[in-house]
Amino acid sequence: MKKTYPVLILIIFFFFACKKEEKKELEIFGWNILTDNTPTALRTLEATKNYQVNQIQLSQEICHELRDIKNQWNRNIVNNLTKKAHEEGIDEVLVWDHALYYLKYYPSRYKIDGKINLDNPDFWEWLIHDYEKMLDEIPEVDGIVLTLNDSETNVVDQYSEFLNTPRQRLAAFVDSLANFIVEKRKLSLYIRYPVYSQEDVDELLSFLKIIKNREIKFQVQGIPDDYLIRPHFYKWVENIPIPVVIDFDCAHVNEGQGNVASIFPEVHLETWKYYQKMDNVVGFSLRTDRLGKTTILDSPSEINLFAVYEGVRNPEIETDSVIQNYLYKNYDSLAVPYLFDAFKLAPDVILSSFYTLGINTTDHSQIDFKYKESFYNQALLQEPENDEIEIKHGIGKTFHYWSEIVNHLAPSEIKNPEDKNLSSIFENNWLQPEELMDSSYLDFIMTEKNFAKHRAYDAISKIKMAKPYCSNPEAFNLVYHTFSRTQLAAQLRKAYAQVYYGQRIWNRGEEFQNEHLRTLIQEGISEIEDISKNMKNYRRKGPVGQYDWEEDADIAMNLVQQIRSSDLLAQVE
């Protein structure tokens, strides 16, 4: 018996050695450039040498649809950035496209009853010829990222007597393009299909099973709809039958876009840890900007991108180690303990100022407490099995998302029983269409907003403590002004919430009006005026993209002016 032990040990050793050798090798380390601001885009390409990057996607302002290259500006920037990317050693440059453009783009001779006739072989010949002409204008590009839905004209809605189901129409479209793009042009083809319901997921998986060309890849958002309300992941991704690339919004479209402390290394690390275990996941694409002059590179938000790479290098790494590794790499060691504390505070500041009781009260980061998509998000994701949400941020209470939070925070015009997106919510009697904002929910909101304000103060205090130990003034100023803008944003959103929700309660009638509420609204107005002035006079307002930090001051002052021009102020004063 004793002789069997060495044999067992050898077997176990070789088993784990083989398992180690079988470790999946990633194929794609991609970045996505959205802005057509040439200096910013070139700066992004130059920064690729600091990371392992072998793919660049050119999207949004550069090439949102392939037809954009018919414009000389778009064509020139695509060709120039493609050349520069190849010079930087990047193997694959992709441009974005959408399946079908606006309906008038396509000749009327290929339509029946206002729909494209997918049964007409002449249409497919025309379509391929159109693609050929466009691709000839950008000859060095290596492939296309094709969005199949969210288009002006949806493939599934077009005419066909033979393609009887949506999945058949999608498969025919993808296979026809793949035969040209992949087989004839020898280019890469990636497809996107944003989903908003379980029906979308079922349709997607069904269609992917019947496509004939298996050389294409699928690109999926890592976090559904880019909201950080109870962030979760797509388990169904493991069922996709073709290679998958995970799309990360490292610039945070809804959380300040890097102009404030949009620092979420834990979110990105945990997202990557979840997906990299799937056998079909072959890489990632990281969005590095949000248009205009914005970029997360060389800013505190670069840590979001850094976190994904750290997760690739060490799947067992924890968030605190990621933050420390990033800070030691970019700042003097004696400054790191203070910066570490500030970076740890940042997520709570953003999630309690840009969000209100879990709802993202912005429109692409700009203040908007009535942006209906933020309220709809949970309905579109259709997760009725768990409609409770825990709100920390000084509150420490679990709410029912619909009957408590949305029912009170959403203005009455959003709670429309005729809205098909909310039909199941009304069927469950979770919403009432009338105004329900009251003093108890205003207290919850004020607790959260004051929490954000105090945490922002703590964070900027830590940044100031790091200053004596920072030998690079430019690096320090960048992180200081990012956190300073964050502090002002938190203060403004606290005052705005105080006035916005306060006046909604006041407008419900005399039974809701009292001296305490009167004082809250008056104090909030004074705070908005003071903070807005400070923001307007601030010397480092940061780059402008989809989100204009300074414009928040204008939005807040507009609320004040609306109140001043109404009868409400006279009642309050």
PDB file of N, CA, C and O in Angstrom, residues 1-7:
ATOM      1  N   MET A   1       0.824  -1.215   0.000  1.00  0.00           N
ATOM      2  CA  MET A   1       0.000   0.000   0.000  1.00  0.00           C
ATOM      3  C   MET A   1       0.856   1.262   0.000  1.00  0.00           C
ATOM      4  O   MET A   1       0.523   2.234  -0.636  1.00  0.00           O
ATOM      5  N   LYS A   2       1.971   1.219   0.713  1.00  0.00           N
ATOM      6  CA  LYS A   2       2.794   2.417   0.828  1.00  0.00           C
ATOM      7  C   LYS A   2       3.319   2.866  -0.525  1.00  0.00           C
ATOM      8  O   LYS A   2       3.521   4.037  -0.767  1.00  0.00           O
ATOM      9  N   LYS A   3       3.548   1.865  -1.441  1.00  0.00           N
ATOM     10  CA  LYS A   3       4.116   2.220  -2.741  1.00  0.00           C
ATOM     11  C   LYS A   3       3.124   2.997  -3.614  1.00  0.00           C
ATOM     12  O   LYS A   3       3.519   3.617  -4.594  1.00  0.00           O
ATOM     13  N   THR A   4       1.855   2.905  -3.279  1.00  0.00           N
ATOM     14  CA  THR A   4       0.861   3.612  -4.114  1.00  0.00           C
ATOM     15  C   THR A   4       0.864   5.109  -3.885  1.00  0.00           C
ATOM     16  O   THR A   4       0.428   5.873  -4.731  1.00  0.00           O
ATOM     17  N   TYR A   5       1.366   5.566  -2.695  1.00  0.00           N
ATOM     18  CA  TYR A   5       1.334   6.997  -2.403  1.00  0.00           C
ATOM     19  C   TYR A   5       2.139   7.832  -3.393  1.00  0.00           C
ATOM     20  O   TYR A   5       1.652   8.841  -3.908  1.00  0.00           O
ATOM     21  N   PRO A   6       3.388   7.435  -3.703  1.00  0.00           N
ATOM     22  CA  PRO A   6       4.152   8.216  -4.692  1.00  0.00           C
ATOM     23  C   PRO A   6       3.455   8.272  -6.041  1.00  0.00           C
ATOM     24  O   PRO A   6       3.477   9.288  -6.737  1.00  0.00           O
ATOM     25  N   VAL A   7       2.809   7.150  -6.417  1.00  0.00           N
ATOM     26  CA  VAL A   7       2.099   7.113  -7.693  1.00  0.00           C
ATOM     27  C   VAL A   7       0.932   8.095  -7.682  1.00  0.00           C
ATOM     28  O   VAL A   7       0.703   8.857  -8.631  1.00  0.00           O
TER      29      VAL A   7
END
